[in-house]
Amino acid sequence: MTTLTDPPKESFRLSMLIYDSRYRSMTIQVVAMIFFMLVAAWLLNNAIINLNTLGKPISFKFLSNPAGYDINQRLLDYSSRDINLRAALIGLLNTLVVAVLGCITATIIGVIVGVLRLSSNWLVARIMTVYVEMFRNVPVLLWIILAWAILSESLPKIKSFRGENATSSMSLFDSVAITNRGIYIPEPLFSRSLGNIHLLGDSGLRFDISIDLIAIVVVLALSIFGMRKVTARANAVQEATGDRPTTWYIQLGILFVPMIALLVALGFHLGLPELKGFNFKGGTHLRNSLIALWLALSLYTAAFIAEIVRGGIMAISKGQSEAAAALGLRPNRTMSLVILPQALRVIIPPMISNYLNLTKNSSLAIAVGYFDLTGTLGGVTLNQTGRELECVLLLMLVYLVISLLISAVMNWYNKRVELVER
Amino acid sequence: MSDLSFVRTEMLPEQAPPASEIGVVGWLRHNLFSGWINSILTVISLLAIYGVLSVLIPYVFQSVWNAESLNECREIMLANWGSTHGHACWAVINERWLQLLFGFYPPELYWRPILALVLLVAALAPILFADRVSSKLLIVTAIYPFIMPWLMWGGSVWGPVSIALGFVVGFMVLKYATNAMGELIALIAAVVSALIWWVLLAGVFAGALDAILPFALESVQSRQFGGFMLAILLGVVAIGCSLPIGIVLALGRQSHLPIVKWLCVCFIEFIRGVPLITLLFVASLLLNIFLPPGSNFDIILRVMIMVTLFASAYMAEVIRGGLAALPRGQYEGADSLGLDYWQSQRLIIMPQALKISIPGIVSTFIGVFKDTTLVSIIGLFDVIGLTHAIRADTAWNGIYWELFAFIALLFFVVCFSMSRYSMYLERRLKTGH
């Protein structure tokens, strides 16, 4: 009889790579990695061969060539002699403008509609349901084109503003002209302007920042800081004595007096649009393409946001509003103090993805001829230079960065309002 | 002794509630005029409804159905109602509705997409209404992926048949090799043999059978596809393929294997971070650069691939939400029963996770279906692209609203039914109390 003194010696066998769970995960991962790298290498190899055959190896030199086309709606100065990189920058800013404007209006409309959908008023709730279903179930591209068609087909022609017997007139004390070529609104002008800061010299990315704007922002920030100080002092007094000093006139004074003083010092006035010859001169021209895109994206996204808001409010248990009522809070106080702060936690994550969707949907600007990033870099520049690979890669990269930035910012905000659990 | 009590001894009959609390008046008071704010809202709403209807009703009903051109339409309007504004010219729909539905598909072959649609209903019925429709129809579901392309594009019947045979070959190998060699080897062998069949033998087989027994439909080019048919085609393919791919991606993202997880995360976040239109640019401009020199395959197929990838990434996130919402105990329960990974996924985790994510899955479907309209931007004649084509015709130059209303109606009907179906499915699968 023999006794077993040592455990049987484990020798590594090849089959253990598949059948032993200690090694199997390694095997699967290595195989997946090899497979992925093979596919990637195959695609890259094809791309290199194809590009060489076409005679255009990857190069981003086209970005510093003159763009040669004009962009009608822009925030920075630009002319057709500028380089492609600057055209892309103008496009990027246009994308951001319409995304920011759209997010703001979509949120406002969405919250109002979402709350009204829960209204006890039968008729109002039904109308809001019709609005939500109508916008959610029809493609956003159709809404964008429809909005553009409505603006350019049904608004008065500039011709009708002219002459002795004009059929159209400007609204809001002759300050706004609504025409089928866009809306002309007053622009802020400063007669004693402090000038601009020129950043990045003469390069394609040159960027002018108005010192007036910086001054306004700084004064506003200081005013808000002052208002907070006053509120904090009022709170301290209330804690100590039980009486809250009246502060609203101090607050209003802090907010408005420095701002008005600054605006007077800068010589602030409005530049009104005026009909000169065949067109309006002066003022800011918001083109139909921008307004259509903004309107359609806001209304479309608002329908989704309304559903999110409604879901968030309904997710709060009825006991919460009943408890608030038992404490004697009025319905609107219940909403602002009890329901909304809790509902926000449910609402914010899906809201983030809707903001992202709006930003990505703004790339449909190309359908109405608004020069956003897709219209410049992915549209005219791509067609003129024939650099498909480089343009589309850059385009994707920029959108990816924007998306990641938005989700990072929103996640940070989400962390702040999140319920802190033990 | 007489009864001196002043207490009523019998119950009074119940009084009717005040007239203002019941019936129409009561309903109106409760639902429309319960306070002054509500009353103001009601009045504003009524005014708004009146404003919309007073424009819409004459527009829709006092309209022209038969005319050759927009000018003729306007003449009829002027003759009948004295103005060209505020009346619809449905004549354009009357004349072009077939084109809006089918694009430039040859009219004598319209029966093929229609048959494909009917078969689609038959193929979907046993899945969508599993409790009412016989499961025998699942055979249609199984063969539909091979019949549909054949019906739509035409060509020899032996092409789809030989591709279908590849699956049969793989299945046979799997069935007989499992006993001989064990599951894993058998699975690998099955995949390899199916690939060998498709790459090396399928073409020869189809060619040979075609020579012996030619049976083909007239083939239709991809550029003739269009209209609402194209939206349905792209939508069905993307929806059908994105669900399985999305499940795999979601599982990959939840996986404990870091490399697999990392690959899935990168893919999902990349696709979700870029707009669909850039992916369509890739389909129309770049995909050929990444393929072997000289290969040039169909634009609709390229678009289908990109839309499917796009939908898969969104689907993966929805399903991941479902997986995350499942209580930890379900995973542990499956483990304690001794089920392996795939068994526990198939029997315990996925049925519950998918049920939780039904609303998300359906809204992704609706989103994908609506997003198929984006193909008009890369030059395909889908239903929106066709409106430009119709307006380019001198007869209908300047017509907008009627076309948009028709398209909106088409999409609304499909998308709204999808969302109602998801509500029905949620109710049917509800097992809580």
Coordinates of N, CA, C and O in Angstrom, one line a residue, chain B residues 261-271:
Chain B
K261 N -14.6 44.3 -22.5 CA -15.4 45.4 -22.0 C -14.9 46.7 -22.6 O -15.8 47.5 -23.1
W262 N -13.6 46.9 -22.7 CA -13.1 48.1 -23.2 C -13.4 48.3 -24.7 O -13.8 49.4 -25.1
L263 N -13.4 47.2 -25.5 CA -13.7 47.3 -26.9 C -15.2 47.7 -27.0 O -15.5 48.6 -27.8
C264 N -16.1 47.1 -26.2 CA -17.5 47.4 -26.3 C -17.8 48.9 -25.9 O -18.5 49.6 -26.6
V265 N -17.1 49.3 -24.8 CA -17.4 50.7 -24.4 C -16.9 51.7 -25.4 O -17.7 52.6 -25.8
C266 N -15.8 51.4 -26.0 CA -15.3 52.4 -27.1 C -16.3 52.4 -28.2 O -16.6 53.5 -28.7
F267 N -16.7 51.2 -28.7 CA -17.6 51.2 -29.8 C -18.9 52.0 -29.5 O -19.3 52.8 -30.3
I268 N -19.5 51.6 -28.3 CA -20.8 52.2 -28.0 C -20.7 53.8 -27.9 O -21.4 54.5 -28.4
E269 N -19.6 54.2 -27.1 CA -19.5 55.6 -26.9 C -19.2 56.4 -28.1 O -19.6 57.5 -28.4
F270 N -18.4 55.8 -29.0 CA -18.0 56.4 -30.3 C -19.3 56.6 -31.1 O -19.6 57.7 -31.6
I271 N -20.1 55.6 -31.3 CA -21.3 55.7 -32.1 C -22.3 56.6 -31.5 O -22.9 57.4 -32.2

